[in-house]
Amino acid sequence: MPIHEKSLIRPENIKTKENLIVEGIDVSGHWSTFIESRAVTDYNEELQEEIGALPGGEFIHRCWQCGSCTNACTVHAIEPRFNPRYWIYLIRMGYESELVRDKDIIWQCVSCNKCTYACPRDVVPEGVMKATAHWLELKGYTEKSPSTIFDEEFSRQIIARGKIEDTEVLHKFLHKTKQPLMQDWLVTIGRNIAMRLPVKWGLKMMWAQVFKPKTKDWAKSRKAIEDYIIEQDAHHRHALKLDAPKSKATAHQPKLHAAE
Amino acid sequence: MVDVTDKAKKYRDVAYYPGCALEGTGNGYDVSTRAIAKELDLKLTDVKDWNCCGAMEVKNIDPKIQTYLSARVLSQAVNVNKQDVVMAPCNGCYHNLKKAEYDLAHDPKSQEVVANLSSKSGHKNYEAGQAETIHALDWLKATVGEEGLRKRTKGKLAGLKVANYYGCMYVRPRHIFPEKDKGPGSESTSKPHFMDDLLAAAGAENVEFPLKTACCGGAHTLSDSDTSTKLVLNILQAAEASGADVIATECPTCHSGLEMHQVRAEKRFGKKTNVKVMYFTQILGLALGIGPRKLGIHTNISDGMELITEKRLLP
Ligand code: SF4
Ligand code: SF4
């Protein structure tokens, strides 16, 4: 299957003058079409090292650009701009500005690992996607993606109590992403189940919401994990030279040790 | 290497790791797994004071914390339960425990982080090789097996057309499943067949279903719902096109994903599909003569009762 990734000439670089007369000859309209030249001067020579320093990005240097990852990719099949091979290329080239153009779709990787299965070089492209999405947030290029908000809420519960409770995850996630709880499809699902469920089940679910599931003797694990996260976060910031925290970047620090 | 008869004996008494999903949205999977165990006289002992394996989310915060969480579950099974086989029906749990096993066997950094976090948490460290993690499919395939099911069910599922859906985490990435792809008798990562085998032994007609290991978008069920709906719709439509009455699942994330986005596809995209979704343990339970309520079939979103009556699957 051919992969049409992008055209070499971007539409915004094609210029046409509506009114133009050159040496007495009227070349208005498409007679005057020309392509704006551009030279790349803003390479970030450290880009590969930066991504490689974040979890999942460790093996990016192995890539030999065969394209098997993109060819196998689940998301690529429904969103052709989603292209792991191309992004790995940009990262290895240090082409930061070009990578940032796709900042709003990179987080959409569904972690199906079809790429990892197909990759002949053990790059683990799935990990690279996560590292890249993480990098975009740390650098302040994007707000936290809905996926990150979900991951953080989910992890916060696990770290705090050792277990999660489905309805709390759903509730908090919808709240944090400013979505209504009463969405048509969720309401239908709720109604379908409620109609058939025995009362006992409803009581059980209410019980779980009040007395959240917990793992016994979890306090020490919680502390150990929280300390580890703080330590790792400092490492990542250092690798990305974010040591002097910029106001924009601090907003992205994971808040997993929130009070509970 | 354990041979087949050893496994048949060993797996009759295992540590059971239900995980968070099976205590919440995937409860029907838990109920039906326990019901089958009882029916077949297989012993399941819950892992004592277990914790979440990290699901698909914690690895995005930090993969090594996920490894630690899974390693703690294994440590509980080995040191508290004193058992060396852990059976996890949830693909997510199964996958994470397998991945932790692989990382702890191959990656010194993972060993170091896990040993460190375990000692700070005050429990024994888990070392690779102390326990074996198996899926509910491995468990049933080795214990009751196809022969046993053939005898016990007498082809009860005859006439039921099933699309077997395995999803991602049961087969990918390949390297964390060293026992798969070992030729005849072993599971395949490209064309898995353990669920097909078990259901066929109980008389079901497995349809030719090309999307066995396609992704349902489970990681982004809520955070990128449109993508998930598109992926699920594709799976549902392929199952219908292949003539299936029901999609058999073996993962709570896939199962809820298929069911939730079946409703969402109709509401948001106007695409209605009628194929039912059931855990393979629910279908096998029916074949073994267990009643649908005892298998939690009424807790599924898609109402399978009509199909069950039509195919004469009531006890
Ligand atoms: S499959 Fe692997 S080697 Fe090939 S382009 Fe993708 S990451 Fe690179
Ligand atoms: S894991 Fe992500 S990048 Fe890899 S194939 Fe799946 S969606 Fe594509």
mmCIF file of N, CA and C in Angstrom, chain A residues 138-252:
data_model
loop_
_atom_site.group_PDB
_atom_site.id
_atom_site.type_symbol
_atom_site.label_atom_id
_atom_site.label_comp_id
_atom_site.label_asym_id
_atom_site.label_seq_id
_atom_site.Cartn_x
_atom_site.Cartn_y
_atom_site.Cartn_z
ATOM 1 N N LEU A 138 5.524 18.833 27.842
ATOM 2 C CA LEU A 138 6.569 19.386 28.709
ATOM 3 C C LEU A 138 7.127 20.685 28.149
ATOM 4 N N LYS A 139 7.278 20.721 26.818
ATOM 5 C CA LYS A 139 7.844 21.910 26.186
ATOM 6 C C LYS A 139 6.839 23.049 26.102
ATOM 7 N N GLY A 140 5.601 22.763 26.470
ATOM 8 C CA GLY A 140 4.582 23.806 26.435
ATOM 9 C C GLY A 140 3.977 24.050 25.060
ATOM 10 N N TYR A 141 4.199 23.124 24.118
ATOM 11 C CA TYR A 141 3.616 23.294 22.786
ATOM 12 C C TYR A 141 2.120 22.999 22.775
ATOM 13 N N THR A 142 1.703 22.099 23.670
ATOM 14 C CA THR A 142 0.274 21.774 23.715
ATOM 15 C C THR A 142 -0.210 21.783 25.159
ATOM 16 N N GLU A 143 -1.480 21.970 25.287
ATOM 17 C CA GLU A 143 -2.140 21.754 26.569
ATOM 18 C C GLU A 143 -2.100 20.254 26.829
ATOM 19 N N LYS A 144 -2.440 19.851 28.035
ATOM 20 C CA LYS A 144 -2.556 18.421 28.294
ATOM 21 C C LYS A 144 -3.654 17.852 27.406
ATOM 22 N N SER A 145 -3.356 16.729 26.741
ATOM 23 C CA SER A 145 -4.356 16.121 25.866
ATOM 24 C C SER A 145 -5.401 15.423 26.731
ATOM 25 N N PRO A 146 -6.594 15.161 26.167
ATOM 26 C CA PRO A 146 -7.600 14.417 26.941
ATOM 27 C C PRO A 146 -7.028 13.092 27.437
ATOM 28 N N SER A 147 -6.155 12.490 26.620
ATOM 29 C CA SER A 147 -5.559 11.220 27.011
ATOM 30 C C SER A 147 -4.697 11.384 28.263
ATOM 31 N N THR A 148 -3.912 12.459 28.315
ATOM 32 C CA THR A 148 -3.075 12.697 29.493
ATOM 33 C C THR A 148 -3.943 12.959 30.717
ATOM 34 N N ILE A 149 -5.007 13.721 30.532
ATOM 35 C CA ILE A 149 -5.896 14.007 31.661
ATOM 36 C C ILE A 149 -6.473 12.696 32.203
ATOM 37 N N PHE A 150 -6.855 11.825 31.286
ATOM 38 C CA PHE A 150 -7.407 10.525 31.699
ATOM 39 C C PHE A 150 -6.342 9.691 32.420
ATOM 40 N N ASP A 151 -5.164 9.594 31.814
ATOM 41 C CA ASP A 151 -4.074 8.812 32.420
ATOM 42 C C ASP A 151 -3.758 9.316 33.821
ATOM 43 N N GLU A 152 -3.735 10.639 33.979
ATOM 44 C CA GLU A 152 -3.371 11.199 35.280
ATOM 45 C C GLU A 152 -4.436 10.935 36.340
ATOM 46 N N GLU A 153 -5.699 11.051 35.940
ATOM 47 C CA GLU A 153 -6.771 10.806 36.904
ATOM 48 C C GLU A 153 -6.763 9.333 37.334
ATOM 49 N N PHE A 154 -6.606 8.483 36.357
ATOM 50 C CA PHE A 154 -6.574 7.038 36.586
ATOM 51 C C PHE A 154 -5.404 6.676 37.511
ATOM 52 N N SER A 155 -4.226 7.183 37.154
ATOM 53 C CA SER A 155 -3.028 6.861 37.925
ATOM 54 C C SER A 155 -3.105 7.450 39.326
ATOM 55 N N ARG A 156 -3.682 8.640 39.444
ATOM 56 C CA ARG A 156 -3.814 9.271 40.751
ATOM 57 C C ARG A 156 -4.563 8.347 41.718
ATOM 58 N N GLN A 157 -5.651 7.758 41.203
ATOM 59 C CA GLN A 157 -6.431 6.850 42.051
ATOM 60 C C GLN A 157 -5.638 5.607 42.436
ATOM 61 N N ILE A 158 -4.936 5.040 41.463
ATOM 62 C CA ILE A 158 -4.160 3.827 41.758
ATOM 63 C C ILE A 158 -3.081 4.126 42.786
ATOM 64 N N ILE A 159 -2.387 5.240 42.581
ATOM 65 C CA ILE A 159 -1.296 5.555 43.492
ATOM 66 C C ILE A 159 -1.837 5.848 44.893
ATOM 67 N N ALA A 160 -2.987 6.500 44.943
ATOM 68 C CA ALA A 160 -3.552 6.841 46.251
ATOM 69 C C ALA A 160 -4.087 5.616 46.991
ATOM 70 N N ARG A 161 -4.724 4.693 46.265
ATOM 71 C CA ARG A 161 -5.449 3.631 46.967
ATOM 72 C C ARG A 161 -5.078 2.212 46.544
ATOM 73 N N GLY A 162 -4.307 2.101 45.450
ATOM 74 C CA GLY A 162 -3.936 0.766 44.969
ATOM 75 C C GLY A 162 -4.921 0.191 43.971
ATOM 76 N N LYS A 163 -6.139 0.756 43.931
ATOM 77 C CA LYS A 163 -7.163 0.257 43.010
ATOM 78 C C LYS A 163 -7.942 1.428 42.436
ATOM 79 N N ILE A 164 -8.686 1.156 41.364
ATOM 80 C CA ILE A 164 -9.529 2.216 40.820
ATOM 81 C C ILE A 164 -10.998 1.835 40.951
ATOM 82 N N GLU A 165 -11.816 2.853 40.771
ATOM 83 C CA GLU A 165 -13.251 2.614 40.783
ATOM 84 C C GLU A 165 -13.790 3.265 39.514
ATOM 85 N N ASP A 166 -14.350 2.429 38.628
ATOM 86 C CA ASP A 166 -14.757 2.873 37.284
ATOM 87 C C ASP A 166 -15.561 4.164 37.247
ATOM 88 N N THR A 167 -16.618 4.221 38.053
ATOM 89 C CA THR A 167 -17.506 5.377 37.930
ATOM 90 C C THR A 167 -16.803 6.667 38.358
ATOM 91 N N GLU A 168 -15.878 6.552 39.305
ATOM 92 C CA GLU A 168 -15.154 7.751 39.729
ATOM 93 C C GLU A 168 -14.244 8.240 38.599
ATOM 94 N N VAL A 169 -13.597 7.298 37.897
ATOM 95 C CA VAL A 169 -12.743 7.685 36.777
ATOM 96 C C VAL A 169 -13.564 8.428 35.727
ATOM 97 N N LEU A 170 -14.698 7.836 35.383
ATOM 98 C CA LEU A 170 -15.571 8.419 34.363
ATOM 99 C C LEU A 170 -16.006 9.831 34.768
ATOM 100 N N HIS A 171 -16.493 9.930 35.963
ATOM 101 C CA HIS A 171 -17.008 11.178 36.489
ATOM 102 C C HIS A 171 -15.947 12.284 36.485
ATOM 103 N N LYS A 172 -14.790 11.970 37.084
ATOM 104 C CA LYS A 172 -13.741 12.981 37.212
ATOM 105 C C LYS A 172 -13.190 13.371 35.846
ATOM 106 N N PHE A 173 -13.081 12.373 34.956
ATOM 107 C CA PHE A 173 -12.542 12.671 33.631
ATOM 108 C C PHE A 173 -13.473 13.621 32.873
ATOM 109 N N LEU A 174 -14.756 13.304 32.871
ATOM 110 C CA LEU A 174 -15.709 14.159 32.158
ATOM 111 C C LEU A 174 -15.710 15.563 32.759
ATOM 112 N N HIS A 175 -15.601 15.629 34.062
ATOM 113 C CA HIS A 175 -15.570 16.925 34.728
ATOM 114 C C HIS A 175 -14.334 17.725 34.306
ATOM 115 N N LYS A 176 -13.166 17.057 34.347
ATOM 116 C CA LYS A 176 -11.920 17.769 34.039
ATOM 117 C C LYS A 176 -11.828 18.182 32.578
ATOM 118 N N THR A 177 -12.491 17.427 31.686
ATOM 119 C CA THR A 177 -12.445 17.810 30.271
ATOM 120 C C THR A 177 -13.686 18.613 29.899
ATOM 121 N N LYS A 178 -14.419 19.043 30.928
ATOM 122 C CA LYS A 178 -15.601 19.904 30.751
ATOM 123 C C LYS A 178 -16.654 19.292 29.831
ATOM 124 N N GLN A 179 -16.864 17.974 29.969
ATOM 125 C CA GLN A 179 -17.923 17.323 29.197
ATOM 126 C C GLN A 179 -19.084 16.993 30.132
ATOM 127 N N PRO A 180 -20.302 17.039 29.619
ATOM 128 C CA PRO A 180 -21.439 16.700 30.477
ATOM 129 C C PRO A 180 -21.486 15.198 30.759
ATOM 130 N N LEU A 181 -21.941 14.846 31.947
ATOM 131 C CA LEU A 181 -22.082 13.437 32.293
ATOM 132 C C LEU A 181 -23.268 12.843 31.550
ATOM 133 N N MET A 182 -24.281 13.679 31.302
ATOM 134 C CA MET A 182 -25.506 13.180 30.677
ATOM 135 C C MET A 182 -25.423 13.261 29.154
ATOM 136 N N GLN A 183 -24.460 12.564 28.553
ATOM 137 C CA GLN A 183 -24.391 12.547 27.095
ATOM 138 C C GLN A 183 -25.353 11.482 26.593
ATOM 139 N N ASP A 184 -25.978 11.751 25.439
ATOM 140 C CA ASP A 184 -27.030 10.848 24.956
ATOM 141 C C ASP A 184 -26.638 9.371 25.009
ATOM 142 N N TRP A 185 -25.414 9.056 24.541
ATOM 143 C CA TRP A 185 -25.056 7.630 24.462
ATOM 144 C C TRP A 185 -24.808 7.034 25.840
ATOM 145 N N LEU A 186 -24.250 7.834 26.754
ATOM 146 C CA LEU A 186 -24.024 7.329 28.115
ATOM 147 C C LEU A 186 -25.358 7.114 28.845
ATOM 148 N N VAL A 187 -26.292 8.029 28.572
ATOM 149 C CA VAL A 187 -27.612 7.900 29.194
ATOM 150 C C VAL A 187 -28.293 6.609 28.714
ATOM 151 N N THR A 188 -28.228 6.375 27.392
ATOM 152 C CA THR A 188 -28.851 5.159 26.847
ATOM 153 C C THR A 188 -28.248 3.911 27.472
ATOM 154 N N ILE A 189 -26.907 3.906 27.597
ATOM 155 C CA ILE A 189 -26.247 2.743 28.177
ATOM 156 C C ILE A 189 -26.717 2.546 29.613
ATOM 157 N N GLY A 190 -26.730 3.649 30.379
ATOM 158 C CA GLY A 190 -27.167 3.584 31.767
ATOM 159 C C GLY A 190 -28.572 3.028 31.870
ATOM 160 N N ARG A 191 -29.440 3.503 30.986
ATOM 161 C CA ARG A 191 -30.832 3.073 31.035
ATOM 162 C C ARG A 191 -30.948 1.587 30.685
ATOM 163 N N ASN A 192 -30.254 1.181 29.607
ATOM 164 C CA ASN A 192 -30.298 -0.237 29.203
ATOM 165 C C ASN A 192 -29.908 -1.159 30.348
ATOM 166 N N ILE A 193 -28.823 -0.797 31.025
ATOM 167 C CA ILE A 193 -28.363 -1.691 32.087
ATOM 168 C C ILE A 193 -29.328 -1.639 33.263
ATOM 169 N N ALA A 194 -29.702 -0.423 33.654
ATOM 170 C CA ALA A 194 -30.549 -0.272 34.847
ATOM 171 C C ALA A 194 -31.833 -1.075 34.718
ATOM 172 N N MET A 195 -32.366 -1.155 33.479
ATOM 173 C CA MET A 195 -33.609 -1.879 33.271
ATOM 174 C C MET A 195 -33.497 -3.360 33.623
ATOM 175 N N ARG A 196 -32.312 -3.919 33.390
ATOM 176 C CA ARG A 196 -32.184 -5.354 33.569
ATOM 177 C C ARG A 196 -31.487 -5.755 34.872
ATOM 178 N N LEU A 197 -30.822 -4.775 35.476
ATOM 179 C CA LEU A 197 -30.027 -5.139 36.653
ATOM 180 C C LEU A 197 -30.847 -5.370 37.902
ATOM 181 N N PRO A 198 -30.471 -6.360 38.650
ATOM 182 C CA PRO A 198 -31.145 -6.545 39.928
ATOM 183 C C PRO A 198 -30.757 -5.432 40.901
ATOM 184 N N VAL A 199 -31.613 -5.183 41.862
ATOM 185 C CA VAL A 199 -31.391 -4.110 42.833
ATOM 186 C C VAL A 199 -30.048 -4.284 43.550
ATOM 187 N N LYS A 200 -29.724 -5.532 43.818
ATOM 188 C CA LYS A 200 -28.474 -5.843 44.511
ATOM 189 C C LYS A 200 -27.268 -5.181 43.838
ATOM 190 N N TRP A 201 -27.311 -5.186 42.518
ATOM 191 C CA TRP A 201 -26.198 -4.640 41.750
ATOM 192 C C TRP A 201 -26.067 -3.139 41.915
ATOM 193 N N GLY A 202 -27.231 -2.475 41.859
ATOM 194 C CA GLY A 202 -27.255 -1.029 42.051
ATOM 195 C C GLY A 202 -26.668 -0.679 43.415
ATOM 196 N N LEU A 203 -27.048 -1.445 44.416
ATOM 197 C CA LEU A 203 -26.554 -1.195 45.771
ATOM 198 C C LEU A 203 -25.047 -1.393 45.830
ATOM 199 N N LYS A 204 -24.595 -2.434 45.129
ATOM 200 C CA LYS A 204 -23.171 -2.742 45.125
ATOM 201 C C LYS A 204 -22.373 -1.577 44.518
ATOM 202 N N MET A 205 -22.922 -1.002 43.438
ATOM 203 C CA MET A 205 -22.223 0.103 42.781
ATOM 204 C C MET A 205 -22.195 1.350 43.671
ATOM 205 N N MET A 206 -23.301 1.584 44.358
ATOM 206 C CA MET A 206 -23.334 2.737 45.260
ATOM 207 C C MET A 206 -22.336 2.537 46.407
ATOM 208 N N TRP A 207 -22.300 1.329 46.886
ATOM 209 C CA TRP A 207 -21.357 0.961 47.946
ATOM 210 C C TRP A 207 -19.924 1.282 47.511
ATOM 211 N N ALA A 208 -19.584 0.891 46.267
ATOM 212 C CA ALA A 208 -18.221 1.099 45.761
ATOM 213 C C ALA A 208 -17.878 2.582 45.664
ATOM 214 N N GLN A 209 -18.912 3.409 45.406
ATOM 215 C CA GLN A 209 -18.625 4.836 45.283
ATOM 216 C C GLN A 209 -18.370 5.481 46.628
ATOM 217 N N VAL A 210 -19.039 4.976 47.639
ATOM 218 C CA VAL A 210 -18.859 5.554 48.970
ATOM 219 C C VAL A 210 -17.607 4.976 49.634
ATOM 220 N N PHE A 211 -17.540 3.648 49.640
ATOM 221 C CA PHE A 211 -16.364 2.997 50.218
ATOM 222 C C PHE A 211 -15.474 2.547 49.072
ATOM 223 N N LYS A 212 -14.634 3.468 48.627
ATOM 224 C CA LYS A 212 -13.801 3.195 47.445
ATOM 225 C C LYS A 212 -12.944 1.953 47.659
ATOM 226 N N PRO A 213 -12.812 1.134 46.599
ATOM 227 C CA PRO A 213 -11.956 -0.032 46.746
ATOM 228 C C PRO A 213 -10.525 0.382 47.076
ATOM 229 N N LYS A 214 -9.924 -0.325 48.001
ATOM 230 C CA LYS A 214 -8.566 0.017 48.450
ATOM 231 C C LYS A 214 -7.757 -1.249 48.600
ATOM 232 N N THR A 215 -6.445 -1.132 48.442
ATOM 233 C CA THR A 215 -5.572 -2.256 48.748
ATOM 234 C C THR A 215 -5.092 -2.090 50.186
ATOM 235 N N LYS A 216 -5.089 -3.183 50.922
ATOM 236 C CA LYS A 216 -4.685 -3.103 52.330
ATOM 237 C C LYS A 216 -3.196 -2.732 52.440
ATOM 238 N N ASP A 217 -2.846 -2.001 53.449
ATOM 239 C CA ASP A 217 -1.454 -1.615 53.717
ATOM 240 C C ASP A 217 -0.786 -0.961 52.518
ATOM 241 N N TRP A 218 -1.437 -0.003 51.927
ATOM 242 C CA TRP A 218 -0.921 0.601 50.697
ATOM 243 C C TRP A 218 -0.063 1.843 50.949
ATOM 244 N N ALA A 219 -0.170 2.428 52.152
ATOM 245 C CA ALA A 219 0.435 3.741 52.403
ATOM 246 C C ALA A 219 1.912 3.826 52.007
ATOM 247 N N LYS A 220 2.668 2.792 52.331
ATOM 248 C CA LYS A 220 4.109 2.848 52.017
ATOM 249 C C LYS A 220 4.364 2.798 50.521
ATOM 250 N N SER A 221 3.590 1.958 49.819
ATOM 251 C CA SER A 221 3.755 1.902 48.360
ATOM 252 C C SER A 221 3.431 3.261 47.759
ATOM 253 N N ARG A 222 2.374 3.861 48.259
ATOM 254 C CA ARG A 222 1.975 5.172 47.755
ATOM 255 C C ARG A 222 3.124 6.173 47.873
ATOM 256 N N LYS A 223 3.724 6.203 49.040
ATOM 257 C CA LYS A 223 4.811 7.148 49.281
ATOM 258 C C LYS A 223 5.989 6.849 48.347
ATOM 259 N N ALA A 224 6.333 5.574 48.236
ATOM 260 C CA ALA A 224 7.478 5.187 47.399
ATOM 261 C C ALA A 224 7.253 5.588 45.945
ATOM 262 N N ILE A 225 6.032 5.366 45.449
ATOM 263 C CA ILE A 225 5.738 5.701 44.050
ATOM 264 C C ILE A 225 5.761 7.218 43.851
ATOM 265 N N GLU A 226 5.169 7.935 44.773
ATOM 266 C CA GLU A 226 5.147 9.396 44.639
ATOM 267 C C GLU A 226 6.565 9.979 44.609
ATOM 268 N N ASP A 227 7.417 9.473 45.486
ATOM 269 C CA ASP A 227 8.806 9.957 45.495
ATOM 270 C C ASP A 227 9.489 9.658 44.172
ATOM 271 N N TYR A 228 9.215 8.450 43.654
ATOM 272 C CA TYR A 228 9.839 8.051 42.392
ATOM 273 C C TYR A 228 9.395 8.973 41.250
ATOM 274 N N ILE A 229 8.114 9.324 41.234
ATOM 275 C CA ILE A 229 7.605 10.193 40.170
ATOM 276 C C ILE A 229 8.279 11.567 40.219
ATOM 277 N N ILE A 230 8.415 12.109 41.403
ATOM 278 C CA ILE A 230 9.045 13.434 41.536
ATOM 279 C C ILE A 230 10.488 13.387 41.027
ATOM 280 N N GLU A 231 11.176 12.306 41.409
ATOM 281 C CA GLU A 231 12.571 12.128 40.996
ATOM 282 C C GLU A 231 12.681 12.016 39.460
ATOM 283 N N GLN A 232 11.786 11.209 38.861
ATOM 284 C CA GLN A 232 11.822 11.021 37.410
ATOM 285 C C GLN A 232 11.476 12.314 36.681
ATOM 286 N N ASP A 233 10.512 13.041 37.212
ATOM 287 C CA ASP A 233 10.106 14.284 36.578
ATOM 288 C C ASP A 233 11.287 15.253 36.519
ATOM 289 N N ALA A 234 12.070 15.286 37.600
ATOM 290 C CA ALA A 234 13.246 16.157 37.623
ATOM 291 C C ALA A 234 14.246 15.728 36.532
ATOM 292 N N HIS A 235 14.435 14.402 36.374
ATOM 293 C CA HIS A 235 15.329 13.889 35.323
ATOM 294 C C HIS A 235 14.878 14.363 33.941
ATOM 295 N N HIS A 236 13.577 14.203 33.680
ATOM 296 C CA HIS A 236 13.056 14.539 32.360
ATOM 297 C C HIS A 236 13.231 16.023 32.066
ATOM 298 N N ARG A 237 12.947 16.848 33.059
ATOM 299 C CA ARG A 237 13.090 18.287 32.869
ATOM 300 C C ARG A 237 14.545 18.649 32.592
ATOM 301 N N HIS A 238 15.413 17.991 33.312
ATOM 302 C CA HIS A 238 16.828 18.266 33.120
ATOM 303 C C HIS A 238 17.236 17.919 31.680
ATOM 304 N N ALA A 239 16.781 16.740 31.203
ATOM 305 C CA ALA A 239 17.129 16.308 29.848
ATOM 306 C C ALA A 239 16.586 17.270 28.802
ATOM 307 N N LEU A 240 15.470 17.892 29.094
ATOM 308 C CA LEU A 240 14.869 18.827 28.134
ATOM 309 C C LEU A 240 15.291 20.270 28.415
ATOM 310 N N LYS A 241 16.253 20.415 29.317
ATOM 311 C CA LYS A 241 16.757 21.733 29.720
ATOM 312 C C LYS A 241 15.646 22.638 30.193
ATOM 313 N N LEU A 242 14.757 22.076 30.964
ATOM 314 C CA LEU A 242 13.659 22.877 31.498
ATOM 315 C C LEU A 242 13.914 23.178 32.969
ATOM 316 N N ASP A 243 15.219 23.192 33.350
ATOM 317 C CA ASP A 243 15.520 23.293 34.769
ATOM 318 C C ASP A 243 14.993 24.553 35.430
ATOM 319 N N ALA A 244 15.247 25.671 34.760
ATOM 320 C CA ALA A 244 14.651 26.890 35.281
ATOM 321 C C ALA A 244 13.202 26.877 34.792
ATOM 322 N N PRO A 245 12.274 26.483 35.654
ATOM 323 C CA PRO A 245 10.911 26.237 35.158
ATOM 324 C C PRO A 245 10.296 27.489 34.544
ATOM 325 N N LYS A 246 9.902 27.368 33.264
ATOM 326 C CA LYS A 246 9.161 28.447 32.624
ATOM 327 C C LYS A 246 7.743 28.337 33.135
ATOM 328 N N SER A 247 7.063 29.435 33.202
ATOM 329 C CA SER A 247 5.707 29.394 33.768
ATOM 330 C C SER A 247 4.832 28.436 32.957
ATOM 331 N N LYS A 248 5.012 28.470 31.636
ATOM 332 C CA LYS A 248 4.188 27.632 30.775
ATOM 333 C C LYS A 248 4.424 26.151 31.059
ATOM 334 N N ALA A 249 5.716 25.827 31.206
ATOM 335 C CA ALA A 249 6.049 24.415 31.375
ATOM 336 C C ALA A 249 5.617 23.871 32.734
ATOM 337 N N THR A 250 5.706 24.681 33.775
ATOM 338 C CA THR A 250 5.348 24.169 35.112
ATOM 339 C C THR A 250 3.910 23.713 35.176
ATOM 340 N N ALA A 251 3.088 24.380 34.402
ATOM 341 C CA ALA A 251 1.673 24.028 34.422
ATOM 342 C C ALA A 251 1.467 22.570 34.016
ATOM 343 N N HIS A 252 2.495 21.979 33.419
ATOM 344 C CA HIS A 252 2.337 20.613 32.910
ATOM 345 C C HIS A 252 2.919 19.550 33.819
#
